[in-house]
mmCIF file of C-alpha atoms in Angstrom:
data_model
loop_
_atom_site.group_PDB
_atom_site.id
_atom_site.type_symbol
_atom_site.label_atom_id
_atom_site.label_comp_id
_atom_site.label_asym_id
_atom_site.label_seq_id
_atom_site.Cartn_x
_atom_site.Cartn_y
_atom_site.Cartn_z
ATOM 1 C CA UNK J 60 86.411 80.057 68.578
ATOM 2 C CA UNK J 61 83.632 81.929 70.333
ATOM 3 C CA UNK J 62 83.925 84.954 72.518
ATOM 4 C CA UNK J 63 84.313 84.559 76.220
ATOM 5 C CA UNK J 64 81.210 85.188 78.438
ATOM 6 C CA UNK J 65 80.354 88.915 78.879
ATOM 7 C CA UNK J 66 77.510 91.186 80.119
ATOM 8 C CA UNK J 67 75.733 93.417 77.544
ATOM 9 C CA UNK J 68 74.198 96.848 78.063
ATOM 10 C CA UNK J 69 72.628 99.308 75.600
ATOM 11 C CA UNK J 70 72.163 102.678 77.273
ATOM 12 C CA UNK J 71 70.281 105.424 75.541
ATOM 13 C CA UNK J 72 72.127 108.370 77.104
ATOM 14 C CA UNK J 73 75.825 109.187 76.886
ATOM 15 C CA UNK J 74 76.061 109.924 80.670
ATOM 16 C CA UNK J 75 74.650 106.354 81.283
ATOM 17 C CA UNK J 76 77.249 104.845 78.889
ATOM 18 C CA UNK J 77 80.181 106.742 80.681
ATOM 19 C CA UNK J 78 78.824 105.531 84.085
ATOM 20 C CA UNK J 79 78.669 101.987 82.916
ATOM 21 C CA UNK J 80 82.089 102.154 81.564
ATOM 22 C CA UNK J 81 83.453 103.573 84.852
ATOM 23 C CA UNK J 82 81.667 100.854 86.788
ATOM 24 C CA UNK J 83 83.538 98.173 84.940
ATOM 25 C CA UNK J 84 86.946 99.543 86.263
ATOM 26 C CA UNK J 85 88.797 98.827 82.984
ATOM 27 C CA UNK J 86 86.834 95.638 82.209
ATOM 28 C CA UNK J 87 84.400 97.220 79.710
ATOM 29 C CA UNK J 88 84.532 97.660 75.882
ATOM 30 C CA UNK J 89 82.449 100.194 73.819
ATOM 31 C CA UNK J 90 80.982 98.771 70.716
ATOM 32 C CA UNK J 91 79.439 100.730 67.841
ATOM 33 C CA UNK J 92 79.727 98.872 64.445
ATOM 34 C CA UNK J 93 81.803 96.069 65.871
ATOM 35 C CA UNK J 94 83.792 95.310 62.737
ATOM 36 C CA UNK J 95 87.072 95.517 64.550
ATOM 37 C CA UNK J 96 85.896 94.413 68.001
ATOM 38 C CA UNK J 97 83.956 91.393 67.038
ATOM 39 C CA UNK J 98 86.774 89.363 65.463
ATOM 40 C CA UNK J 99 89.027 90.207 68.442
ATOM 41 C CA UNK J 100 86.376 88.853 70.705
ATOM 42 C CA UNK J 101 85.909 85.717 68.583
ATOM 43 C CA UNK J 102 89.567 84.961 68.754
ATOM 44 C CA UNK J 103 89.579 85.867 72.489
ATOM 45 C CA UNK J 104 92.280 88.368 72.104
ATOM 46 C CA UNK J 105 90.039 90.559 74.245
ATOM 47 C CA UNK J 106 87.894 89.188 77.101
ATOM 48 C CA UNK J 107 85.834 92.217 78.340
ATOM 49 C CA UNK J 108 83.548 91.783 81.276
ATOM 50 C CA UNK J 109 80.879 94.021 79.694
ATOM 51 C CA UNK J 110 80.049 95.316 76.223
ATOM 52 C CA UNK J 111 78.555 98.709 76.152
ATOM 53 C CA UNK J 112 76.647 99.278 72.969
ATOM 54 C CA UNK J 113 76.322 102.965 72.137
ATOM 55 C CA UNK J 114 74.111 102.670 69.135
ATOM 56 C CA UNK J 115 70.946 103.941 70.906
ATOM 57 C CA UNK J 116 72.564 107.156 72.020
ATOM 58 C CA UNK J 117 70.913 109.538 69.549
ATOM 59 C CA UNK J 118 73.547 112.505 69.820
ATOM 60 C CA UNK J 119 76.354 110.154 68.717
ATOM 61 C CA UNK J 120 74.734 109.676 65.268
ATOM 62 C CA UNK J 121 75.298 113.281 64.116
ATOM 63 C CA UNK J 122 76.904 114.013 60.697
ATOM 64 C CA UNK J 123 76.991 117.682 60.339
ATOM 65 C CA UNK J 124 79.033 120.557 58.806
ATOM 66 C CA UNK J 125 79.612 123.595 60.932
ATOM 67 C CA UNK J 126 81.670 126.300 59.336
ATOM 68 C CA UNK J 127 85.133 124.962 58.330
ATOM 69 C CA UNK J 128 84.708 121.456 59.898
ATOM 70 C CA UNK J 129 82.808 118.336 59.280
ATOM 71 C CA UNK J 130 81.589 116.701 62.476
ATOM 72 C CA UNK J 131 81.259 112.912 62.699
ATOM 73 C CA UNK J 132 79.685 111.261 65.670
ATOM 74 C CA UNK J 133 80.750 107.930 67.153
ATOM 75 C CA UNK J 134 77.994 105.911 65.608
ATOM 76 C CA UNK J 135 78.183 107.356 62.066
ATOM 77 C CA UNK J 136 79.114 104.501 59.635
ATOM 78 C CA UNK J 137 81.747 104.655 57.053
ATOM 79 C CA UNK J 138 79.316 103.961 54.308
ATOM 80 C CA UNK J 139 76.936 106.877 55.487
ATOM 81 C CA UNK J 140 79.914 109.383 55.074
ATOM 82 C CA UNK J 141 80.866 107.779 51.858
ATOM 83 C CA UNK J 142 77.462 108.424 50.360
ATOM 84 C CA UNK J 143 76.320 111.594 52.231
ATOM 85 C CA UNK J 144 76.804 114.868 50.128
ATOM 86 C CA UNK J 145 78.420 116.406 53.118
ATOM 87 C CA UNK J 146 81.258 113.821 52.975
ATOM 88 C CA UNK J 147 82.322 115.517 49.786
ATOM 89 C CA UNK J 148 83.456 118.507 51.756
ATOM 90 C CA UNK J 149 86.411 116.567 52.839
ATOM 91 C CA UNK J 150 87.886 115.119 49.640
ATOM 92 C CA UNK J 151 90.663 113.218 51.296
ATOM 93 C CA UNK J 152 88.154 111.242 53.413
ATOM 94 C CA UNK J 153 86.071 110.532 50.279
ATOM 95 C CA UNK J 154 89.298 109.171 48.490
ATOM 96 C CA UNK J 155 90.115 106.956 51.217
ATOM 97 C CA UNK J 156 86.778 105.373 52.284
ATOM 98 C CA UNK J 157 86.510 103.116 49.285
ATOM 99 C CA UNK J 158 89.686 101.378 50.410
ATOM 100 C CA UNK J 159 88.542 100.521 53.888
ATOM 101 C CA UNK J 160 87.500 96.930 53.901
ATOM 102 C CA UNK J 161 84.485 96.029 51.696
ATOM 103 C CA UNK J 162 81.230 97.711 51.206
ATOM 104 C CA UNK J 163 79.451 95.347 53.684
ATOM 105 C CA UNK J 164 81.969 96.220 56.377
ATOM 106 C CA UNK J 165 81.669 99.831 55.741
ATOM 107 C CA UNK J 166 77.943 99.472 56.180
ATOM 108 C CA UNK J 167 78.402 98.519 59.728
ATOM 109 C CA UNK J 168 81.884 99.912 60.656
ATOM 110 C CA UNK J 169 82.105 103.407 62.034
ATOM 111 C CA UNK J 170 84.686 106.127 61.306
ATOM 112 C CA UNK J 171 85.284 106.735 65.091
ATOM 113 C CA UNK J 172 85.540 102.987 65.723
ATOM 114 C CA UNK J 173 88.400 102.777 63.181
ATOM 115 C CA UNK J 174 90.168 105.601 64.846
ATOM 116 C CA UNK J 175 89.692 104.112 68.426
ATOM 117 C CA UNK J 176 90.846 100.759 67.192
ATOM 118 C CA UNK J 177 94.197 102.346 65.943
ATOM 119 C CA UNK J 178 95.309 99.633 63.652
ATOM 120 C CA UNK J 179 98.624 100.923 62.083
ATOM 121 C CA UNK J 180 97.733 99.645 58.557
ATOM 122 C CA UNK J 181 94.225 101.266 58.648
ATOM 123 C CA UNK J 182 93.298 104.094 56.327
ATOM 124 C CA UNK J 183 91.110 106.471 58.492
ATOM 125 C CA UNK J 184 93.739 107.103 61.180
ATOM 126 C CA UNK J 185 96.176 108.254 58.396
ATOM 127 C CA UNK J 186 93.447 110.555 57.039
ATOM 128 C CA UNK J 187 92.787 111.997 60.432
ATOM 129 C CA UNK J 188 96.526 112.663 61.020
ATOM 130 C CA UNK J 189 97.048 114.191 57.589
ATOM 131 C CA UNK J 190 94.296 116.624 58.044
ATOM 132 C CA UNK J 191 95.155 117.256 61.749
ATOM 133 C CA UNK J 192 91.575 116.316 62.811
ATOM 134 C CA UNK J 193 90.329 116.990 66.291
ATOM 135 C CA UNK J 194 88.939 114.055 68.342
ATOM 136 C CA UNK J 195 86.584 114.425 71.335
ATOM 137 C CA UNK J 196 87.045 112.046 74.191
ATOM 138 C CA UNK J 197 84.393 111.899 76.881
ATOM 139 C CA UNK J 198 84.733 110.494 80.336
ATOM 140 C CA UNK J 199 83.508 111.031 83.967
ATOM 141 C CA UNK J 200 85.300 114.405 84.074
ATOM 142 C CA UNK J 201 83.702 115.739 80.791
ATOM 143 C CA UNK J 202 85.027 116.322 77.368
ATOM 144 C CA UNK J 203 88.602 116.799 76.244
ATOM 145 C CA UNK J 204 89.830 117.482 72.722
ATOM 146 C CA UNK J 205 92.993 115.816 71.355
ATOM 147 C CA UNK J 206 94.678 116.318 68.025
ATOM 148 C CA UNK J 207 94.772 113.182 65.822
ATOM 149 C CA UNK J 208 98.549 113.477 65.561
ATOM 150 C CA UNK J 209 98.715 113.217 69.555
ATOM 151 C CA UNK J 210 96.028 110.507 69.748
ATOM 152 C CA UNK J 211 97.900 107.588 68.320
ATOM 153 C CA UNK J 212 100.556 106.252 70.712
ATOM 154 C CA UNK J 213 101.322 102.894 69.027
ATOM 155 C CA UNK J 214 99.752 99.804 67.448
ATOM 156 C CA UNK J 215 96.212 99.784 68.818
ATOM 157 C CA UNK J 216 97.217 102.148 71.630
ATOM 158 C CA UNK J 217 95.820 105.596 71.844
ATOM 159 C CA UNK J 218 95.215 108.577 74.278
ATOM 160 C CA UNK J 219 91.879 107.094 75.362
ATOM 161 C CA UNK J 220 91.815 106.157 79.009
ATOM 162 C CA UNK J 221 89.769 103.087 80.091
ATOM 163 C CA UNK J 222 86.860 105.098 81.343
ATOM 164 C CA UNK J 223 86.697 107.394 78.089
ATOM 165 C CA UNK J 224 84.655 107.061 74.827
ATOM 166 C CA UNK J 225 85.786 108.614 71.597
ATOM 167 C CA UNK J 226 82.445 110.515 70.866
ATOM 168 C CA UNK J 227 83.401 112.455 67.742
ATOM 169 C CA UNK J 228 85.868 113.567 65.258
ATOM 170 C CA UNK J 229 86.105 116.958 63.542
ATOM 171 C CA UNK J 230 87.719 117.190 60.081
ATOM 172 C CA UNK J 231 88.604 120.393 58.342
ATOM 173 C CA UNK J 232 86.766 120.925 55.053
ATOM 174 C CA UNK J 233 88.664 121.666 51.875
ATOM 175 C CA UNK J 234 89.433 125.225 51.262
ATOM 176 C CA UNK J 235 90.127 126.982 47.852
ATOM 177 C CA UNK J 236 93.444 125.969 46.411
ATOM 178 C CA UNK J 237 93.596 122.631 48.102
ATOM 179 C CA UNK J 238 94.123 119.207 46.800
ATOM 180 C CA UNK J 239 94.432 115.650 48.135
ATOM 181 C CA UNK J 240 95.764 112.293 47.175
ATOM 182 C CA UNK J 241 95.346 108.786 48.692
ATOM 183 C CA UNK J 242 96.658 105.346 47.553
ATOM 184 C CA UNK J 243 97.655 102.093 49.000
ATOM 185 C CA UNK J 244 98.950 98.716 48.079
ATOM 186 C CA UNK J 245 97.568 95.603 49.526
ATOM 187 C CA UNK J 246 97.584 91.954 48.476
ATOM 188 C CA UNK J 247 93.798 92.017 47.835
ATOM 189 C CA UNK J 248 91.465 94.739 47.926
ATOM 190 C CA UNK J 249 89.968 95.167 51.405
ATOM 191 C CA UNK J 250 93.124 93.738 53.020
ATOM 192 C CA UNK J 251 95.210 96.009 55.234
ATOM 193 C CA UNK J 252 97.734 97.867 53.333
ATOM 194 C CA UNK J 253 101.422 96.958 52.932
ATOM 195 C CA UNK J 254 102.050 100.596 52.481
ATOM 196 C CA UNK J 255 99.759 103.577 51.912
ATOM 197 C CA UNK J 256 99.734 107.269 51.893
ATOM 198 C CA UNK J 257 97.329 110.240 52.443
ATOM 199 C CA UNK J 258 98.557 113.616 50.990
ATOM 200 C CA UNK J 259 97.240 117.142 51.367
ATOM 201 C CA UNK J 260 98.449 120.179 49.354
ATOM 202 C CA UNK J 261 97.432 123.759 50.000
ATOM 203 C CA UNK J 262 98.501 126.731 47.915
ATOM 204 C CA UNK J 263 99.175 129.854 49.894
ATOM 205 C CA UNK J 264 100.205 132.917 48.019
ATOM 206 C CA UNK J 265 101.516 130.797 45.210
ATOM 207 C CA UNK J 266 103.612 128.616 47.500
ATOM 208 C CA UNK J 267 102.729 125.071 48.196
ATOM 209 C CA UNK J 268 102.221 123.511 51.723
ATOM 210 C CA UNK J 269 102.251 119.780 51.577
ATOM 211 C CA UNK J 270 101.614 117.207 54.215
ATOM 212 C CA UNK J 271 101.950 113.465 53.933
ATOM 213 C CA UNK J 272 100.968 110.729 56.365
ATOM 214 C CA UNK J 273 102.069 107.104 55.768
ATOM 215 C CA UNK J 274 100.469 104.055 57.139
ATOM 216 C CA UNK J 275 101.237 100.346 57.150
ATOM 217 C CA UNK J 276 104.910 101.261 57.611
ATOM 218 C CA UNK J 277 105.238 101.802 61.339
ATOM 219 C CA UNK J 278 103.322 101.154 64.577
ATOM 220 C CA UNK J 279 101.245 104.252 64.008
ATOM 221 C CA UNK J 280 100.425 106.803 61.214
ATOM 222 C CA UNK J 281 103.619 108.837 60.434
ATOM 223 C CA UNK J 282 103.176 112.417 59.262
ATOM 224 C CA UNK J 283 105.757 114.465 57.487
ATOM 225 C CA UNK J 284 105.941 118.088 56.087
ATOM 226 C CA UNK J 285 106.851 117.774 52.431
ATOM 227 C CA UNK J 286 106.564 121.502 51.451
ATOM 228 C CA UNK J 287 110.205 121.803 50.798
ATOM 229 C CA UNK J 288 110.577 118.801 48.568
ATOM 230 C CA UNK J 289 107.501 119.805 46.591
ATOM 231 C CA UNK J 290 108.688 123.480 46.072
ATOM 232 C CA UNK J 291 112.064 122.189 44.953
ATOM 233 C CA UNK J 292 110.569 119.600 42.499
ATOM 234 C CA UNK J 293 108.402 122.446 41.073
ATOM 235 C CA UNK J 294 111.467 124.640 40.137
ATOM 236 C CA UNK J 295 113.520 121.522 38.892
ATOM 237 C CA UNK J 296 113.766 120.457 35.225
ATOM 238 C CA UNK J 297 113.710 117.040 33.822
ATOM 239 C CA UNK J 298 110.989 114.392 33.739
ATOM 240 C CA UNK J 299 107.450 114.810 35.101
ATOM 241 C CA UNK J 300 106.658 116.155 38.517
ATOM 242 C CA UNK J 301 106.181 112.659 40.177
ATOM 243 C CA UNK J 302 109.692 111.506 38.910
ATOM 244 C CA UNK J 303 111.318 114.685 40.359
ATOM 245 C CA UNK J 304 109.449 114.244 43.581
ATOM 246 C CA UNK J 305 110.676 110.670 44.114
ATOM 247 C CA UNK J 306 114.293 111.858 43.771
ATOM 248 C CA UNK J 307 113.758 114.382 46.510
ATOM 249 C CA UNK J 308 111.606 112.169 48.847
ATOM 250 C CA UNK J 309 113.968 109.223 49.080
ATOM 251 C CA UNK J 310 115.624 110.265 52.374
ATOM 252 C CA UNK J 311 112.161 111.091 53.985
ATOM 253 C CA UNK J 312 110.763 107.792 53.046
ATOM 254 C CA UNK J 313 113.955 105.940 54.207
ATOM 255 C CA UNK J 314 113.452 107.090 57.777
ATOM 256 C CA UNK J 315 109.590 106.994 57.721
ATOM 257 C CA UNK J 316 109.390 103.170 57.251
ATOM 258 C CA UNK J 317 110.675 101.544 60.386
ATOM 259 C CA UNK J 318 108.517 98.370 60.501
ATOM 260 C CA UNK J 319 110.274 95.104 60.380
ATOM 261 C CA UNK J 320 109.787 92.857 57.364
ATOM 262 C CA UNK J 321 107.224 90.113 57.558
ATOM 263 C CA UNK J 322 105.849 87.315 55.265
ATOM 264 C CA UNK J 323 104.024 89.848 53.116
ATOM 265 C CA UNK J 324 106.806 92.411 52.458
ATOM 266 C CA UNK J 325 110.317 93.291 53.620
ATOM 267 C CA UNK J 326 111.133 96.797 54.887
ATOM 268 C CA UNK J 327 113.018 97.713 51.687
ATOM 269 C CA UNK J 328 109.943 96.690 49.646
ATOM 270 C CA UNK J 329 107.682 98.821 51.803
ATOM 271 C CA UNK J 330 110.078 101.848 51.235
ATOM 272 C CA UNK J 331 109.944 101.258 47.519
ATOM 273 C CA UNK J 332 106.069 101.053 47.532
ATOM 274 C CA UNK J 333 105.812 104.214 49.830
ATOM 275 C CA UNK J 334 108.242 106.273 47.636
ATOM 276 C CA UNK J 335 106.333 105.421 44.357
ATOM 277 C CA UNK J 336 102.961 106.136 45.971
ATOM 278 C CA UNK J 337 104.028 109.415 47.690
ATOM 279 C CA UNK J 338 105.605 110.772 44.453
ATOM 280 C CA UNK J 339 102.475 109.891 42.394
ATOM 281 C CA UNK J 340 99.871 111.081 44.900
ATOM 282 C CA UNK J 341 101.686 114.217 45.904
ATOM 283 C CA UNK J 342 101.942 115.216 42.182
ATOM 284 C CA UNK J 343 98.117 114.587 41.807
ATOM 285 C CA UNK J 344 97.358 116.571 44.881
ATOM 286 C CA UNK J 345 99.315 119.555 43.700
ATOM 287 C CA UNK J 346 97.647 119.509 40.338
ATOM 288 C CA UNK J 347 94.219 119.252 41.989
ATOM 289 C CA UNK J 348 95.060 122.303 44.231
ATOM 290 C CA UNK J 349 96.456 124.209 41.280
ATOM 291 C CA UNK J 350 93.382 123.502 39.069
ATOM 292 C CA UNK J 351 91.029 124.469 41.979
ATOM 293 C CA UNK J 352 92.861 127.821 42.566
ATOM 294 C CA UNK J 353 92.787 128.564 38.748
ATOM 295 C CA UNK J 354 88.967 127.996 38.766
ATOM 296 C CA UNK J 355 88.649 130.516 41.513
ATOM 297 C CA UNK J 356 90.695 132.970 39.914
ATOM 298 C CA UNK J 357 88.728 132.738 36.591
#
């Protein structure tokens, strides 16, 4: 199929893009990389009156580090973050990006575009939630900032109003004594995940703080505090840390996976996947945090 007819504009200023979007009265769509939107248009699952191309707006192409945060503008591609040295300041993002589609898609697809699309099986929304990133939404009334954990309301449903644009995301850079982990299972590399997990561990005064965000298992990224299970596993005996963690995470995983089964995987199978992935990646993240803290100490 081909997309339904639409008008196309390419403003060079953010204020003009906001004005164009407001004029459409809900009938406009913003396009940056187009890797999510173009297939939807081709299948006529979306029929916007106007496409507003924001690639000529210079200020939206910023990729900068300011103090403890990495700023990613709305037109910054995933591939650019993957290859730019600044991207290394957020290790969890760097771990996740190679799993996003294929290299060719990441060369056009944008970080903010993936967040705005809000596919429940996508990697970058989970990363943003795990790190508690801050998203900037811009509309006729100016800017407002929303936590990533409050941004996603459901499958492809977010806090964005029809007259707003997601103009940037700010991700906290890794601190001393911090480790990350990321993994997913898909039928083929580049497919959306059957189940996936992003993990962040921070060592504070010798005690671990652990956060996990699961994706592909609900209608939005699901974030859980795993500090207590990790602390308990560290003091327990028996086999390796990953095995001890799986024993203590079973109940959390059970209630986290609430999606129905489909032709790709049942709910129980997704729970088994998520339990295995979380135990493994949480163990890795703790070891990375511990090794980093020891390097600083020496």
